[in-house]
CSV table of C-alpha atoms and ligand atoms in Angstrom, one decimal:
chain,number,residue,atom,x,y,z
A,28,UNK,CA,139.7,86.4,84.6
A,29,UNK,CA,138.3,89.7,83.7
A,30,UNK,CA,137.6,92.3,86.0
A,31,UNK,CA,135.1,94.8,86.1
A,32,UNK,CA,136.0,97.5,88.1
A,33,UNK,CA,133.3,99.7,90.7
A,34,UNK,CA,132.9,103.7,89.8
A,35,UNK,CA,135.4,104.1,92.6
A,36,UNK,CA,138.5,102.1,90.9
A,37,UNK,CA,137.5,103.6,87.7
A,38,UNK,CA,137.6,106.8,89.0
A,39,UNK,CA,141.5,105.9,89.8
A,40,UNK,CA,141.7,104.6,86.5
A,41,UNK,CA,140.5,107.6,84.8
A,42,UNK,CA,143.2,110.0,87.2
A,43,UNK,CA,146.3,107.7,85.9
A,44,UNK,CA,144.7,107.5,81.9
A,45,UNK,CA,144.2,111.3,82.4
A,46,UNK,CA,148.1,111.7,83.3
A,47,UNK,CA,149.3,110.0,80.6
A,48,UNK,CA,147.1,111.6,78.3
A,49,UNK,CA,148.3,115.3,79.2
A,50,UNK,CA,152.1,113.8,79.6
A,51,UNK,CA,152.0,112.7,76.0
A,52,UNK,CA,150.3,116.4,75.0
A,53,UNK,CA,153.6,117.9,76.1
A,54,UNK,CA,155.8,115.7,75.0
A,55,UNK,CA,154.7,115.5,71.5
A,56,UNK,CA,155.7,119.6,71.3
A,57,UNK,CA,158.8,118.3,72.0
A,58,UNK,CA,158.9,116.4,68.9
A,59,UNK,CA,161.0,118.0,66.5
A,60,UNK,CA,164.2,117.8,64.1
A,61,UNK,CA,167.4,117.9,66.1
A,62,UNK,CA,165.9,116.6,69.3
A,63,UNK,CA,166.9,112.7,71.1
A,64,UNK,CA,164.3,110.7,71.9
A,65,UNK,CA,166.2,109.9,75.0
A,66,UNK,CA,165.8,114.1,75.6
A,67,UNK,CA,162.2,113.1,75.7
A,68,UNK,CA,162.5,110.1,78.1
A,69,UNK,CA,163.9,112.0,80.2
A,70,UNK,CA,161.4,114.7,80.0
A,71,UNK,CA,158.6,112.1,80.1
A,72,UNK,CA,160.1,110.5,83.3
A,73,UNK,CA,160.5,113.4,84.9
A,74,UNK,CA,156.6,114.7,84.5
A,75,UNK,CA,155.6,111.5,85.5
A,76,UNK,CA,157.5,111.7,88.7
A,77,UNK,CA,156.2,115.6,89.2
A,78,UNK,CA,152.9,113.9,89.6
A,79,UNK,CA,153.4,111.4,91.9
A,80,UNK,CA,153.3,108.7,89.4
A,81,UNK,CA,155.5,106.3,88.2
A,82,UNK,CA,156.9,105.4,85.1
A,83,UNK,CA,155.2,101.4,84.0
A,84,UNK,CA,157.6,100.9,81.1
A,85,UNK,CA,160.8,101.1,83.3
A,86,UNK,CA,162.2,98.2,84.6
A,87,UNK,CA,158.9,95.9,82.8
A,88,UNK,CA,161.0,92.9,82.5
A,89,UNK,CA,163.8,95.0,82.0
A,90,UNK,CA,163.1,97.7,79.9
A,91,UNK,CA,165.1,100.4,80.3
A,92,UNK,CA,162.8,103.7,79.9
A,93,UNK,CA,160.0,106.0,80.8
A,94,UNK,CA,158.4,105.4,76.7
A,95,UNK,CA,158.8,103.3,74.2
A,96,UNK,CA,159.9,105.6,71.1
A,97,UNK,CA,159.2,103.5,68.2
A,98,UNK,CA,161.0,105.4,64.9
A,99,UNK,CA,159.9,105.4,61.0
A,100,UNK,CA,159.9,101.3,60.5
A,101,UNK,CA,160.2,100.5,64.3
A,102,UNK,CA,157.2,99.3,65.2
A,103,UNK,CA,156.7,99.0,69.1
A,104,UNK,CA,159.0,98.8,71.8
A,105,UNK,CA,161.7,101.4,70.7
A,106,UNK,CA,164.3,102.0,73.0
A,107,UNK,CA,165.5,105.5,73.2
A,108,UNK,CA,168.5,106.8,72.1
A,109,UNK,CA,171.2,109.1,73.4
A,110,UNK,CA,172.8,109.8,69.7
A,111,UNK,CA,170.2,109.6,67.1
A,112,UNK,CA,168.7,112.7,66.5
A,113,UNK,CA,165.4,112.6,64.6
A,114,UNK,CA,165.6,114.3,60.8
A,115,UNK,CA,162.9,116.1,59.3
A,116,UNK,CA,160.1,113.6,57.4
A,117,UNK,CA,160.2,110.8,60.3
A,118,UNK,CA,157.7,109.6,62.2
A,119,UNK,CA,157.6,108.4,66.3
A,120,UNK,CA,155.4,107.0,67.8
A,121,UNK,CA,155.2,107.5,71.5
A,122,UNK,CA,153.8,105.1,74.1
A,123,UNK,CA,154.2,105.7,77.9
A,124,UNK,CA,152.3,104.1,80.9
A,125,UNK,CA,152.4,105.5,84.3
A,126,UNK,CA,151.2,103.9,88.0
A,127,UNK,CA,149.1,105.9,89.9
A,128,UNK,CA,147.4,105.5,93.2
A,129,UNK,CA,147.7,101.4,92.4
A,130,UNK,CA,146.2,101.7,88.8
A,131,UNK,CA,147.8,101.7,85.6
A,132,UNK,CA,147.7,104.3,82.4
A,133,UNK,CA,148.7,103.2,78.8
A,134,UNK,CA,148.1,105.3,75.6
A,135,UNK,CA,150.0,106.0,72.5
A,136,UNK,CA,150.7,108.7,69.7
A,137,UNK,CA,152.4,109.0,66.8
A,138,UNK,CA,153.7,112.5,65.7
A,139,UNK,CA,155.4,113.3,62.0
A,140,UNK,CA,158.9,114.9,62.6
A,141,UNK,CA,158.6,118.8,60.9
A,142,UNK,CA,157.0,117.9,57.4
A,143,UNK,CA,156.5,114.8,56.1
A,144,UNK,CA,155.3,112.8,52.8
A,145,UNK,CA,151.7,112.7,52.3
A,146,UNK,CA,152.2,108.6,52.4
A,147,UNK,CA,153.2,109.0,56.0
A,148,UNK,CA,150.8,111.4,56.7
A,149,UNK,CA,148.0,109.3,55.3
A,150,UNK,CA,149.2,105.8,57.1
A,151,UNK,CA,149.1,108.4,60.5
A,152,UNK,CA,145.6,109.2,59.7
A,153,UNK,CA,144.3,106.0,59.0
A,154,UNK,CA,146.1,104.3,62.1
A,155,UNK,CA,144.3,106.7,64.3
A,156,UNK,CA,141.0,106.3,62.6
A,157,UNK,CA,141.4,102.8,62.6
A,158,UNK,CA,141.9,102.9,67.1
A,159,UNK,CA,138.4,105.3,66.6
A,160,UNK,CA,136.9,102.1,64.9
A,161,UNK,CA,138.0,99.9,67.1
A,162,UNK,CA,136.5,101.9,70.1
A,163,UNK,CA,133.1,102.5,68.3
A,164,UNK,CA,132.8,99.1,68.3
A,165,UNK,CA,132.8,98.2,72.2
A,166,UNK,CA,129.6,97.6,74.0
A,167,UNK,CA,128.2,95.4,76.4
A,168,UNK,CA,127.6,92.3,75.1
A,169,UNK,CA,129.7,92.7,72.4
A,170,UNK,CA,132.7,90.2,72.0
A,171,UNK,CA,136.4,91.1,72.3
A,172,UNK,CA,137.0,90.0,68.4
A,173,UNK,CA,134.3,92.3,67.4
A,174,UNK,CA,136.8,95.4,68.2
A,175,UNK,CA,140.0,93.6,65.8
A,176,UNK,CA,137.2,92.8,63.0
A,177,UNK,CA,137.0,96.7,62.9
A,178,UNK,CA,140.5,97.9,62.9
A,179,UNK,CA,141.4,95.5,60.5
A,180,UNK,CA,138.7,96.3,58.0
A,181,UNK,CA,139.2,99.6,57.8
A,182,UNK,CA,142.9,99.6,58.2
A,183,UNK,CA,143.0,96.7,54.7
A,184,UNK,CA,140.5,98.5,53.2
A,185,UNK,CA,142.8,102.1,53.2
A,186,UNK,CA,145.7,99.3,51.5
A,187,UNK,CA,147.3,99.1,54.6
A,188,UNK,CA,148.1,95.8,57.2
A,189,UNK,CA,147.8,94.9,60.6
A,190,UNK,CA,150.6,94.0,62.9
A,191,UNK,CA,149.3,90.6,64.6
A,192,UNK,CA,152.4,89.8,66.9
A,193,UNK,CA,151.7,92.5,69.4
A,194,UNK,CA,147.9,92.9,71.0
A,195,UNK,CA,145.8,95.4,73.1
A,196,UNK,CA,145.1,94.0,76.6
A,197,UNK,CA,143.0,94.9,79.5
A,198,UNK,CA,144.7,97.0,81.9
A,199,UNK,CA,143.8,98.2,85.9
A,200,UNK,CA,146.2,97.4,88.7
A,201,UNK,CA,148.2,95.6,86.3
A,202,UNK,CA,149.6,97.1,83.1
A,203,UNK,CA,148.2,94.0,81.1
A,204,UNK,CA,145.5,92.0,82.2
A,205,UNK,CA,143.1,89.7,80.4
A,206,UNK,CA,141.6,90.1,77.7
A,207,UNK,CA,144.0,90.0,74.5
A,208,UNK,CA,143.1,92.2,72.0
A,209,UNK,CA,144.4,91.7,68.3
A,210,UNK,CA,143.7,93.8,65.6
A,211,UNK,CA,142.4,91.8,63.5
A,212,UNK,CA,138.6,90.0,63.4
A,213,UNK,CA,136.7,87.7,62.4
A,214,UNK,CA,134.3,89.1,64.6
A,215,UNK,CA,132.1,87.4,67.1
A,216,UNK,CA,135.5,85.6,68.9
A,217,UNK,CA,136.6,85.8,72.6
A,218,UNK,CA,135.2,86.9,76.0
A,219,UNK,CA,132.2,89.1,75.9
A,220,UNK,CA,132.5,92.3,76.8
A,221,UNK,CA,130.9,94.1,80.2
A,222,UNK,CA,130.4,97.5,81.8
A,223,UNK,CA,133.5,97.9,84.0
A,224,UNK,CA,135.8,96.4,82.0
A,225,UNK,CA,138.9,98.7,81.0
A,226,UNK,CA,140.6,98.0,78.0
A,227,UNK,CA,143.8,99.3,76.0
A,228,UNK,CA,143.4,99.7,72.7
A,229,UNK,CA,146.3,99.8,70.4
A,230,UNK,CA,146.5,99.0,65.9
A,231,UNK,CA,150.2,99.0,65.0
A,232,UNK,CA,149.6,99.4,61.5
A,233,UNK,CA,152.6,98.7,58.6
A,234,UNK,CA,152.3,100.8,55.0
A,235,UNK,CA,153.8,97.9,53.8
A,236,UNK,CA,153.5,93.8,54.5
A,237,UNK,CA,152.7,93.1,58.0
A,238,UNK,CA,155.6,90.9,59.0
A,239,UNK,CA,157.9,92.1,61.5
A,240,UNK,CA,160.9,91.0,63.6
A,241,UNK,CA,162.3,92.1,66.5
A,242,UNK,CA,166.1,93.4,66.9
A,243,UNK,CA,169.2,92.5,68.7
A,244,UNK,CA,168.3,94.7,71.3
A,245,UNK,CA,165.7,91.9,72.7
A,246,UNK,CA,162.9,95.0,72.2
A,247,UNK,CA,162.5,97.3,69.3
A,248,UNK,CA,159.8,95.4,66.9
A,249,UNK,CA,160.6,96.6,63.1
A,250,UNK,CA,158.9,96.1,60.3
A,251,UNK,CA,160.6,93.2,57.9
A,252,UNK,CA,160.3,95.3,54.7
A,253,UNK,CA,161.6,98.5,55.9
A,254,UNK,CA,158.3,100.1,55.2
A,255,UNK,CA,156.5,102.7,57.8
A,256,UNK,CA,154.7,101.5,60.5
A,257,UNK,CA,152.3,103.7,62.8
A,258,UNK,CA,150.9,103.0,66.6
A,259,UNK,CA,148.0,104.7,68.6
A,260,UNK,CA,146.5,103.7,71.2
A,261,UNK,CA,143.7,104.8,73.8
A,262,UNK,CA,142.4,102.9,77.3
A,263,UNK,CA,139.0,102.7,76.9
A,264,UNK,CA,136.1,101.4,80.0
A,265,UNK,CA,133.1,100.0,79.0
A,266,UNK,CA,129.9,101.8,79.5
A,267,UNK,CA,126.4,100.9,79.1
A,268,UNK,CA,126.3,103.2,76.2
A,269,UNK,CA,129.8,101.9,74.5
A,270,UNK,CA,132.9,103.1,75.5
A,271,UNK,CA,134.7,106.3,77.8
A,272,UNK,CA,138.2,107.0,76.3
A,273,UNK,CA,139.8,107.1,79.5
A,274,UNK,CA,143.2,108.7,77.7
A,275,UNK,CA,141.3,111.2,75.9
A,276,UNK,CA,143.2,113.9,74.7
A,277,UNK,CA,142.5,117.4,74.7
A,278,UNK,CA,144.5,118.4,72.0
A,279,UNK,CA,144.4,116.5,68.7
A,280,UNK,CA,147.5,114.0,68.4
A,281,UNK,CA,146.5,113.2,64.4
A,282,UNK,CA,143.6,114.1,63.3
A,283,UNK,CA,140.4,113.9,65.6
A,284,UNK,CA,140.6,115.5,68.6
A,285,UNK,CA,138.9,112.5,70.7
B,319,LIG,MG1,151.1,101.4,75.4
B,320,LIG,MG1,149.3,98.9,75.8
């Protein structure tokens, strides 16, 4: 079942989206050569805390962090790490979650380490574009595949893939509900889509094939070609008029400042 939530639960929906969205502000300033990711965990976590939230990654069926820190060909689901430090040129991407006041938040970014090659650059740009396209198309009415039909054009037509092993997913006092979301179409496919309904949002998209495997670890989701591989990812409500990017950001993570 999908849930439409009132104005008052989206109004606790839009104060736990907000946190993560200003969470993932400050941490990406703290995305720089030299530093752990697990320096930014713990940073992460401890914002979180600060603001009477909890972390939703830690401890979800055993995970063992406050984000998921998903490096150059890693994917989703990256585990942090202690020793690694991150070099100049890569790429992270970022995805927290946070419980607050009974309602979940879930967005992602992905930030370029220092400088890095315009082929990274460009597969950040379109990855974020791609979520944008993906929003533009919710409305009422509409139908859940309509939203993967739009990522995955645009993200195919830029020479890139879509990840299809991993999937948006609606979100409210659980960090995934119903509906599934792929990135990828045809169109016209799934449930319809109403006012209320609050949905996360999320193209993983590969510079390279779109195969991927997941590690030892049980977690960290790589691509199977070595290639880069980018993840954003906003939670979105549906309005009468389209969509209300509950994790907008104030500052722009990529490119566009939505
Ligand atoms: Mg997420
Ligand atoms: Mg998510």
């Amino acid at each position: 079942m999908i849930t439409c939530r009132s104005a008052e639960e989206l109004g606790r929906l839009r104060a736990a989206n907000q946190l993560v969205a200003r969470i993932l502000a400050q941490l990406r300033e703290l995305v720089v050569p030299g530093a752990t990711t697990a320096v930014i965990d713990a940073e992460a976590e401890r914002l979180v805390r600060e603001a009477g939230a909890e972390p939703a990654f830690k401890g979800y069926r055993g995970f063992p962090a406050t984000i998921c820190a998903s490096r150059n060909h890693e994917v989703v689901h990256g585990i942090p790490s202690a020793t690694q430090a991150l070099n100049e040129g890569d790429i992270l991407s970022i995805d927290m979650g946070v419980k607050l006041d009974g309602f979940y938040g879930d967005s992602a970014i992905t930030v370029g380490v220092g400088t890095i090659s315009r082929e990274a650059q460009r597969l950040l740009e379109v990855t974020e574009a791609s979520l944008y396209r993906g929003i533009d198309a919710v409305k009422p009415g509409g139908r859940v595949s309509d939203i993967g039909e739009a990522v995955q054009q645009y993200v195919e037509a830029q020479g890139f893939t879509v990840v299809r092993e991993f999937v948006g997913h609606g979100i409210g006092t659980r960090l995934h509900e119903e509906p599934q979301i792929p990135n990828y179409g045809p169109a016209g496919r799934g449930p319809r889509l109403a006012e209320g309904m609050v949905l996360a949002i999320e193209p993983m998209v590969n510079a390279g094939r779109a195969a991927v495997r997941v590690l030892a670890d049980g977690w960290t989701a790589v691509t199977v070609d070595g290639l880069l591989s980018a993840h954003f990812e906003h939670t979105v409500a549906v309005t009468a008029a389209g969509a209300e990017i509950l994790t907008a950001r104030s500052a722009p993570a990529g490119v566009s400042a939505r």
